[in-house]
PDB file of C-alpha atoms in Angstrom:
ATOM      1  CA  MET A   1     156.907 -11.421 167.447  1.00 49.00           C
ATOM      2  CA  ARG A   2     154.985 -14.861 168.730  1.00 43.00           C
ATOM      3  CA  ARG A   3     151.641 -14.200 167.213  1.00 46.00           C
ATOM      4  CA  TYR A   4     150.591 -13.347 162.916  1.00 43.00           C
ATOM      5  CA  PHE A   5     148.761 -10.739 162.483  1.00 46.00           C
ATOM      6  CA  LEU A   6     145.029 -12.356 161.661  1.00 43.00           C
ATOM      7  CA  GLY A   7     143.543  -9.430 159.219  1.00 48.00           C
ATOM      8  CA  VAL A   8     145.171 -10.649 156.331  1.00 44.00           C
ATOM      9  CA  ALA A   9     141.812 -12.691 154.885  1.00 38.00           C
ATOM     10  CA  MET A  10     142.320 -10.636 151.271  1.00 41.00           C
ATOM     11  CA  ILE A  11     145.596 -11.150 150.631  1.00 42.00           C
ATOM     12  CA  GLY A  12     145.506 -14.816 151.946  1.00 43.00           C
ATOM     13  CA  LEU A  13     143.142 -15.484 149.103  1.00 37.00           C
ATOM     14  CA  LEU A  14     145.587 -13.661 146.756  1.00 43.00           C
ATOM     15  CA  THR A  15     148.132 -15.610 147.600  1.00 41.00           C
ATOM     16  CA  ALA A  16     146.484 -18.820 147.070  1.00 37.00           C
ATOM     17  CA  SER A  17     145.206 -18.185 143.716  1.00 36.00           C
ATOM     18  CA  SER A  18     148.809 -17.241 143.157  1.00 37.00           C
ATOM     19  CA  LEU A  19     149.677 -20.512 144.506  1.00 35.00           C
ATOM     20  CA  LEU A  20     147.142 -22.572 142.440  1.00 31.00           C
ATOM     21  CA  ARG A  21     148.453 -21.037 139.056  1.00 36.00           C
ATOM     22  CA  ALA A  22     151.479 -21.307 139.841  1.00 34.00           C
ATOM     23  CA  HIS A  23     151.068 -24.919 138.861  1.00 33.00           C
ATOM     24  CA  GLU A  24     149.560 -23.633 135.805  1.00 34.00           C
ATOM     25  CA  PRO A  25     151.532 -25.014 132.114  1.00 34.00           C
ATOM     26  CA  VAL A  26     154.023 -22.329 131.341  1.00 33.00           C
ATOM     27  CA  ASP A  27     152.039 -21.601 128.284  1.00 33.00           C
ATOM     28  CA  GLU A  28     148.967 -21.493 128.797  1.00 32.00           C
ATOM     29  CA  VAL A  29     148.953 -19.191 131.700  1.00 34.00           C
ATOM     30  CA  VAL A  30     146.670 -15.777 130.855  1.00 36.00           C
ATOM     31  CA  GLU A  31     148.031 -12.364 131.771  1.00 35.00           C
ATOM     32  CA  PRO A  32     145.644 -10.322 133.640  1.00 33.00           C
ATOM     33  CA  ALA A  33     144.323  -7.522 132.413  1.00 32.00           C
ATOM     34  CA  VAL A  34     145.853  -4.163 133.913  1.00 31.00           C
ATOM     35  CA  GLY A  35     143.476  -1.316 134.462  1.00 30.00           C
ATOM     36  CA  PRO A  36     139.647  -0.069 135.283  1.00 30.00           C
ATOM     37  CA  ALA A  37     137.336  -3.338 133.411  1.00 30.00           C
ATOM     38  CA  SER A  38     135.004  -2.219 130.723  1.00 30.00           C
ATOM     39  CA  GLY A  39     132.349  -3.393 133.033  1.00 35.00           C
ATOM     40  CA  ALA A  40     131.484  -5.516 135.892  1.00 37.00           C
ATOM     41  CA  ALA A  41     130.494  -8.655 133.826  1.00 39.00           C
ATOM     42  CA  THR A  42     134.359  -8.617 131.515  1.00 44.00           C
ATOM     43  CA  ILE A  43     136.361  -9.123 134.962  1.00 41.00           C
ATOM     44  CA  SER A  44     136.475 -12.307 136.736  1.00 45.00           C
ATOM     45  CA  PRO A  45     136.340 -12.728 140.470  1.00 43.00           C
ATOM     46  CA  VAL A  46     139.716 -14.162 140.598  1.00 43.00           C
ATOM     47  CA  GLN A  47     140.882 -11.217 138.869  1.00 46.00           C
ATOM     48  CA  MET A  48     138.594  -8.757 140.874  1.00 41.00           C
ATOM     49  CA  MET A  49     140.522 -10.186 144.092  1.00 43.00           C
ATOM     50  CA  ARG A  50     144.117  -9.820 142.891  1.00 51.00           C
ATOM     51  CA  GLN A  51     143.635  -6.050 141.949  1.00 53.00           C
ATOM     52  CA  SER A  52     142.294  -4.740 144.887  1.00 59.00           C
ATOM     53  CA  VAL A  53     144.715  -4.898 147.115  1.00 61.00           C
ATOM     54  CA  GLY A  54     146.657  -2.508 145.147  1.00 65.00           C
ATOM     55  CA  GLU A  55     143.775  -0.053 144.342  1.00 70.00           C
ATOM     56  CA  ASN A  56     143.551   3.492 146.021  1.00 79.00           C
ATOM     57  CA  LEU A  57     146.362   2.659 147.651  1.00 89.00           C
ATOM     58  CA  PRO A  58     146.790   6.556 150.483  1.00 92.00           C
ATOM     59  CA  ASP A  59     149.159   8.600 150.062  1.00 95.00           C
ATOM     60  CA  THR A  60     150.564   8.484 153.530  1.00 96.00           C
ATOM     61  CA  ILE A  61     153.508  10.960 154.140  1.00 97.00           C
ATOM     62  CA  LEU A  62     155.969   9.273 155.988  1.00 98.00           C
ATOM     63  CA  THR A  63     159.723   9.775 156.932  1.00 98.00           C
ATOM     64  CA  ASP A  64     162.647   7.749 155.416  1.00 97.00           C
ATOM     65  CA  ASP A  65     165.680   7.143 156.955  1.00 95.00           C
ATOM     66  CA  THR A  66     166.902  10.081 155.676  1.00 95.00           C
ATOM     67  CA  GLY A  67     165.158  12.447 157.287  1.00 96.00           C
ATOM     68  CA  ARG A  68     163.324  12.793 153.152  1.00 96.00           C
ATOM     69  CA  GLU A  69     159.872  12.608 153.392  1.00 97.00           C
ATOM     70  CA  VAL A  70     157.458  10.561 151.057  1.00 97.00           C
ATOM     71  CA  ARG A  71     154.882   9.283 149.492  1.00 97.00           C
ATOM     72  CA  PHE A  72     153.198   6.174 150.318  1.00 97.00           C
ATOM     73  CA  PHE A  73     152.040   5.202 146.606  1.00 95.00           C
ATOM     74  CA  THR A  74     153.044   7.888 144.449  1.00 94.00           C
ATOM     75  CA  ASP A  75     156.654   8.127 145.425  1.00 96.00           C
ATOM     76  CA  LEU A  76     157.532   4.242 146.481  1.00 96.00           C
ATOM     77  CA  VAL A  77     154.470   2.115 145.491  1.00 95.00           C
ATOM     78  CA  LYS A  78     153.499   3.996 141.851  1.00 92.00           C
ATOM     79  CA  ASP A  79     155.125   1.784 139.185  1.00 88.00           C
ATOM     80  CA  HIS A  80     157.053  -0.409 140.837  1.00 92.00           C
ATOM     81  CA  ALA A  81     157.164  -4.108 142.466  1.00 94.00           C
ATOM     82  CA  VAL A  82     157.444  -4.159 146.161  1.00 96.00           C
ATOM     83  CA  VAL A  83     158.517  -6.110 148.341  1.00 97.00           C
ATOM     84  CA  ILE A  84     156.866  -4.521 152.337  1.00 97.00           C
ATOM     85  CA  SER A  85     158.105  -5.309 155.682  1.00 96.00           C
ATOM     86  CA  PHE A  86     157.172  -4.185 158.721  1.00 95.00           C
ATOM     87  CA  PHE A  87     160.084  -3.697 161.568  1.00 95.00           C
ATOM     88  CA  TYR A  88     160.490  -1.314 165.188  1.00 95.00           C
ATOM     89  CA  THR A  89     163.898  -0.594 166.221  1.00 95.00           C
ATOM     90  CA  ASN A  90     163.385  -2.594 169.373  1.00 94.00           C
ATOM     91  CA  CYS A  91     162.995  -5.234 168.219  1.00 91.00           C
ATOM     92  CA  ARG A  92     165.064  -8.609 169.513  1.00 87.00           C
ATOM     93  CA  GLY A  93     163.081 -10.630 168.120  1.00 85.00           C
ATOM     94  CA  THR A  94     162.705 -12.494 164.380  1.00 87.00           C
ATOM     95  CA  CYS A  95     162.966  -8.753 162.784  1.00 91.00           C
ATOM     96  CA  PRO A  96     166.876  -9.142 162.777  1.00 92.00           C
ATOM     97  CA  GLY A  97     166.636 -12.712 161.090  1.00 92.00           C
ATOM     98  CA  THR A  98     164.115 -11.126 158.773  1.00 94.00           C
ATOM     99  CA  ASN A  99     166.093  -8.282 157.884  1.00 94.00           C
ATOM    100  CA  ILE A 100     168.653 -10.649 157.336  1.00 94.00           C
ATOM    101  CA  VAL A 101     166.311 -12.772 154.505  1.00 95.00           C
ATOM    102  CA  LEU A 102     165.461  -9.511 153.084  1.00 96.00           C
ATOM    103  CA  SER A 103     168.973  -8.498 152.191  1.00 94.00           C
ATOM    104  CA  ASP A 104     169.311 -12.056 150.439  1.00 94.00           C
ATOM    105  CA  VAL A 105     166.479 -11.829 148.586  1.00 95.00           C
ATOM    106  CA  ARG A 106     167.747  -8.331 147.104  1.00 94.00           C
ATOM    107  CA  ASP A 107     171.543  -9.015 146.455  1.00 92.00           C
ATOM    108  CA  ASP A 108     169.446 -12.086 144.435  1.00 92.00           C
ATOM    109  CA  LEU A 109     167.412  -9.853 142.505  1.00 93.00           C
ATOM    110  CA  ALA A 110     169.578  -6.675 141.118  1.00 92.00           C
ATOM    111  CA  THR A 111     169.846  -9.118 138.212  1.00 88.00           C
ATOM    112  CA  ASP A 112     166.917  -9.518 136.930  1.00 87.00           C
ATOM    113  CA  PHE A 113     164.768  -6.792 138.651  1.00 92.00           C
ATOM    114  CA  GLY A 114     166.621  -4.206 139.208  1.00 91.00           C
ATOM    115  CA  LYS A 115     165.443  -1.056 140.305  1.00 92.00           C
ATOM    116  CA  SER A 116     162.250  -1.964 139.457  1.00 93.00           C
ATOM    117  CA  VAL A 117     161.541  -3.854 142.535  1.00 95.00           C
ATOM    118  CA  ARG A 118     161.821  -1.817 145.684  1.00 96.00           C
ATOM    119  CA  PHE A 119     162.289  -3.134 149.275  1.00 97.00           C
ATOM    120  CA  ILE A 120     160.007  -1.165 151.470  1.00 97.00           C
ATOM    121  CA  ALA A 121     160.465  -1.374 155.622  1.00 97.00           C
ATOM    122  CA  ILE A 122     157.706   0.330 157.502  1.00 97.00           C
ATOM    123  CA  SER A 123     157.582   0.802 161.601  1.00 96.00           C
ATOM    124  CA  VAL A 124     154.994  -1.277 163.312  1.00 94.00           C
ATOM    125  CA  GLU A 125     156.627   1.449 166.462  1.00 95.00           C
ATOM    126  CA  PRO A 126     156.558   4.901 165.717  1.00 96.00           C
ATOM    127  CA  GLU A 127     156.412   6.672 168.751  1.00 95.00           C
ATOM    128  CA  LYS A 128     159.558   5.629 169.835  1.00 95.00           C
ATOM    129  CA  ASP A 129     161.191   5.028 165.768  1.00 96.00           C
ATOM    130  CA  ASP A 130     162.098   8.621 165.284  1.00 97.00           C
ATOM    131  CA  VAL A 131     164.656   9.173 162.230  1.00 97.00           C
ATOM    132  CA  ALA A 132     167.624   9.117 164.439  1.00 97.00           C
ATOM    133  CA  ALA A 133     166.329   5.640 165.463  1.00 97.00           C
ATOM    134  CA  ILE A 134     165.654   3.893 162.303  1.00 97.00           C
ATOM    135  CA  SER A 135     168.726   5.783 160.189  1.00 96.00           C
ATOM    136  CA  ASP A 136     170.534   4.153 162.854  1.00 95.00           C
ATOM    137  CA  TYR A 137     168.912   0.107 162.148  1.00 95.00           C
ATOM    138  CA  ALA A 138     169.302   1.369 158.628  1.00 94.00           C
ATOM    139  CA  ALA A 139     172.910   1.573 158.765  1.00 92.00           C
ATOM    140  CA  GLN A 140     172.857  -2.392 159.922  1.00 90.00           C
ATOM    141  CA  TYR A 141     171.156  -4.246 156.615  1.00 90.00           C
ATOM    142  CA  ARG A 142     171.536  -2.016 154.168  1.00 84.00           C
ATOM    143  CA  ALA A 143     175.181  -2.259 153.677  1.00 76.00           C
ATOM    144  CA  GLU A 144     176.549   0.657 151.522  1.00 71.00           C
ATOM    145  CA  VAL A 145     176.546  -0.714 147.320  1.00 68.00           C
ATOM    146  CA  THR A 146     178.217  -0.084 144.154  1.00 71.00           C
ATOM    147  CA  ASP A 147     176.398  -1.731 142.026  1.00 82.00           C
ATOM    148  CA  PRO A 148     174.215   0.309 139.643  1.00 85.00           C
ATOM    149  CA  ASP A 149     171.551  -2.107 139.333  1.00 87.00           C
ATOM    150  CA  MET A 150     170.753  -2.644 143.744  1.00 92.00           C
ATOM    151  CA  PRO A 151     167.373  -2.732 144.448  1.00 93.00           C
ATOM    152  CA  GLU A 152     166.545   0.920 146.863  1.00 94.00           C
ATOM    153  CA  TRP A 153     165.409  -0.341 150.207  1.00 96.00           C
ATOM    154  CA  VAL A 154     163.842   2.396 152.615  1.00 96.00           C
ATOM    155  CA  PHE A 155     163.017   2.792 155.789  1.00 97.00           C
ATOM    156  CA  LEU A 156     159.900   4.518 157.087  1.00 98.00           C
ATOM    157  CA  THR A 157     158.793   5.809 160.146  1.00 98.00           C
ATOM    158  CA  GLY A 158     155.472   8.332 160.285  1.00 97.00           C
ATOM    159  CA  LYS A 159     152.587   9.258 162.628  1.00 97.00           C
ATOM    160  CA  PRO A 160     151.347   6.618 165.016  1.00 96.00           C
ATOM    161  CA  GLU A 161     147.615   6.748 163.938  1.00 96.00           C
ATOM    162  CA  GLU A 162     148.340   7.235 159.867  1.00 96.00           C
ATOM    163  CA  LEU A 163     150.834   4.395 160.040  1.00 95.00           C
ATOM    164  CA  LYS A 164     148.060   2.306 161.629  1.00 94.00           C
ATOM    165  CA  ALA A 165     145.545   3.382 159.138  1.00 94.00           C
ATOM    166  CA  LEU A 166     148.269   2.162 156.151  1.00 94.00           C
ATOM    167  CA  ARG A 167     148.925  -1.226 157.766  1.00 92.00           C
ATOM    168  CA  TYR A 168     145.391  -1.412 157.892  1.00 91.00           C
ATOM    169  CA  LYS A 169     145.166  -0.787 154.400  1.00 91.00           C
ATOM    170  CA  LEU A 170     147.334  -3.437 153.412  1.00 90.00           C
ATOM    171  CA  GLY A 171     146.064  -5.821 154.916  1.00 88.00           C
ATOM    172  CA  TYR A 172     148.630  -6.104 158.067  1.00 90.00           C
ATOM    173  CA  TYR A 173     147.072  -5.727 161.231  1.00 89.00           C
ATOM    174  CA  SER A 174     144.716  -8.339 164.162  1.00 88.00           C
ATOM    175  CA  ILE A 175     141.336  -8.159 164.348  1.00 90.00           C
ATOM    176  CA  ASP A 176     142.306  -8.265 168.085  1.00 90.00           C
ATOM    177  CA  PRO A 177     143.382  -4.747 169.063  1.00 90.00           C
ATOM    178  CA  VAL A 178     144.884  -5.320 172.211  1.00 92.00           C
ATOM    179  CA  VAL A 179     147.548  -7.434 170.065  1.00 91.00           C
ATOM    180  CA  ASP A 180     147.218  -4.960 167.113  1.00 88.00           C
ATOM    181  CA  ALA A 181     148.856  -2.004 169.533  1.00 89.00           C
ATOM    182  CA  ASP A 182     151.162  -4.095 170.848  1.00 89.00           C
ATOM    183  CA  PRO A 183     154.704  -4.502 167.908  1.00 86.00           C
ATOM    184  CA  THR A 184     156.178  -7.357 169.604  1.00 85.00           C
ATOM    185  CA  GLN A 185     153.421  -9.217 167.543  1.00 87.00           C
ATOM    186  CA  HIS A 186     153.224  -8.843 164.300  1.00 86.00           C
ATOM    187  CA  ALA A 187     154.333 -11.622 162.260  1.00 85.00           C
ATOM    188  CA  ALA A 188     157.636 -12.131 160.414  1.00 90.00           C
ATOM    189  CA  THR A 189     155.675 -11.719 156.351  1.00 92.00           C
ATOM    190  CA  VAL A 190     156.280  -9.493 153.401  1.00 94.00           C
ATOM    191  CA  ILE A 191     153.460  -8.255 151.344  1.00 94.00           C
ATOM    192  CA  ILE A 192     155.249  -8.708 147.844  1.00 94.00           C
ATOM    193  CA  GLY A 193     153.485  -6.895 145.035  1.00 93.00           C
ATOM    194  CA  ASN A 194     152.904  -4.921 141.376  1.00 92.00           C
ATOM    195  CA  HIS A 195     150.412  -2.233 140.988  1.00 87.00           C
ATOM    196  CA  ALA A 196     151.066  -2.024 137.466  1.00 86.00           C
ATOM    197  CA  THR A 197     149.864  -6.047 136.428  1.00 88.00           C
ATOM    198  CA  GLY A 198     147.817  -5.611 139.696  1.00 87.00           C
ATOM    199  CA  ARG A 199     149.373  -9.115 141.386  1.00 89.00           C
ATOM    200  CA  TRP A 200     149.916  -9.256 145.107  1.00 91.00           C
ATOM    201  CA  GLY A 201     150.502 -10.980 147.581  1.00 90.00           C
ATOM    202  CA  MET A 202     151.666 -12.422 151.064  1.00 91.00           C
ATOM    203  CA  MET A 203     154.621 -14.752 151.867  1.00 93.00           C
ATOM    204  CA  PRO A 204     155.609 -15.465 155.840  1.00 93.00           C
ATOM    205  CA  VAL A 205     159.820 -15.257 155.656  1.00 94.00           C
ATOM    206  CA  GLY A 206     160.576 -18.739 157.240  1.00 93.00           C
ATOM    207  CA  ILE A 207     160.598 -19.994 153.673  1.00 93.00           C
ATOM    208  CA  GLY A 208     163.981 -18.681 153.383  1.00 95.00           C
ATOM    209  CA  ALA A 209     165.798 -15.792 150.984  1.00 95.00           C
ATOM    210  CA  GLU A 210     166.191 -18.192 147.686  1.00 93.00           C
ATOM    211  CA  GLN A 211     162.754 -19.479 148.192  1.00 93.00           C
ATOM    212  CA  LEU A 212     161.803 -16.549 148.907  1.00 95.00           C
ATOM    213  CA  ALA A 213     163.367 -14.291 145.645  1.00 94.00           C
ATOM    214  CA  GLY A 214     161.054 -16.850 144.106  1.00 92.00           C
ATOM    215  CA  LYS A 215     157.688 -16.224 145.044  1.00 92.00           C
ATOM    216  CA  VAL A 216     158.873 -12.359 144.761  1.00 94.00           C
ATOM    217  CA  ARG A 217     159.573 -13.096 140.884  1.00 93.00           C
ATOM    218  CA  ARG A 218     156.317 -15.017 140.384  1.00 91.00           C
ATOM    219  CA  LEU A 219     153.761 -12.966 142.177  1.00 91.00           C
ATOM    220  CA  ALA A 220     155.994  -9.033 140.997  1.00 92.00           C
ATOM    221  CA  GLY A 221     157.994 -10.010 138.222  1.00 91.00           C
ATOM    222  CA  TRP A 222     156.968  -7.545 134.874  1.00 88.00           C
ATOM    223  CA  THR A 223     156.805 -10.217 132.520  1.00 84.00           C
ATOM    224  CA  LYS A 224     156.817 -13.751 131.982  1.00 85.00           C
ATOM    225  CA  ALA A 225     160.254 -15.002 131.199  1.00 82.00           C
ATOM    226  CA  GLN A 226     160.711 -12.732 134.814  1.00 83.00           C
ATOM    227  CA  ARG A 227     157.473 -14.977 136.761  1.00 87.00           C
ATOM    228  CA  TYR A 228     158.473 -18.162 135.303  1.00 86.00           C
ATOM    229  CA  ALA A 229     162.628 -17.960 135.497  1.00 80.00           C
ATOM    230  CA  ASP A 230     162.410 -21.282 138.157  1.00 78.00           C
ATOM    231  CA  VAL A 231     160.210 -22.819 135.812  1.00 81.00           C
ATOM    232  CA  TYR A 232     162.189 -21.907 132.957  1.00 81.00           C
ATOM    233  CA  ALA A 233     165.545 -22.994 134.636  1.00 80.00           C
ATOM    234  CA  GLY A 234     164.183 -26.669 135.370  1.00 82.00           C
ATOM    235  CA  LEU A 235     162.727 -27.208 132.160  1.00 87.00           C
ATOM    236  CA  ALA A 236     165.957 -26.706 130.992  1.00 86.00           C
ATOM    237  CA  LYS A 237     167.754 -28.482 133.987  1.00 85.00           C
ATOM    238  CA  ASN A 238     165.251 -31.560 133.344  1.00 88.00           C
ATOM    239  CA  ARG A 239     166.090 -31.660 129.351  1.00 86.00           C
ATOM    240  CA  ALA A 240     169.707 -31.995 129.707  1.00 87.00           C
ATOM    241  CA  ALA A 241     169.832 -34.457 132.306  1.00 84.00           C
ATOM    242  CA  ALA A 242     166.890 -36.712 130.420  1.00 84.00           C
ATOM    243  CA  GLY A 243     169.625 -35.760 127.546  1.00 77.00           C
ATOM    244  CA  ALA A 244     172.258 -37.023 129.072  1.00 59.00           C
ATOM    245  CA  GLU A 245     171.557 -39.759 130.946  1.00 52.00           C
ATOM    246  CA  PRO A 246     171.217 -42.340 127.629  1.00 49.00           C
ATOM    247  CA  ALA A 247     174.972 -41.170 126.531  1.00 45.00           C
ATOM    248  CA  VAL A 248     176.088 -42.198 130.334  1.00 45.00           C
ATOM    249  CA  ALA A 249     174.154 -45.981 129.761  1.00 47.00           C
ATOM    250  CA  ALA A 250     175.962 -46.793 126.297  1.00 43.00           C
ATOM    251  CA  SER A 251     179.294 -45.867 127.501  1.00 44.00           C
ATOM    252  CA  GLU A 252     179.490 -48.396 129.961  1.00 45.00           C
ATOM    253  CA  LYS A 253     178.367 -50.899 127.777  1.00 41.00           C
TER     254      LYS A 253
END
């Protein structure tokens, strides 16, 4: 997996928009409207970009690692925040590292997201990745857990042409058809989104588990408290530090 997929212009714009908005003062952040706009003149270009990725997502029939058939939108994406990754079971490149990072992110999000966020891993080599293969593969990373709030993590395969169409709909493809057909070339990135709020983006896994968990919160959080938890924590820390410094200085005199 040496080269990044290039067909991510729309999601790249969404990510850039979200990152720019991350620097706004917390109290001035305007939550986007959810659902159809009443008219073209009432919706901003930024909101249109943010919503468009999640609109009209296909109900592609997929098969999970237990052999159960699921519909991509209705069963997996609807009413959930999602972290979507791509893999193939014979990968010896960045796939294992990606899954280890995602395992840590999943643990991190269990407390404040619980099952409202779902991790979705889709094969880019479904010709070889049958149910038995992805079941063995998933077992390496998705440890059995007793925490009832641990987010779900599903590993999926399906019909090659349908999975290709799904990748293209999500913006995860290369404009070079030769590169696109080679699973070893796929990018170590994840798609993060929340269909209900219309917020979508794409992030590289290389930023690490802690930062990636923060990006999931910022992009896919249901509430301002979830989305800006790191900001609030940072402000609280700064206030505490500012309050402590004068006392220390006084005691040293």
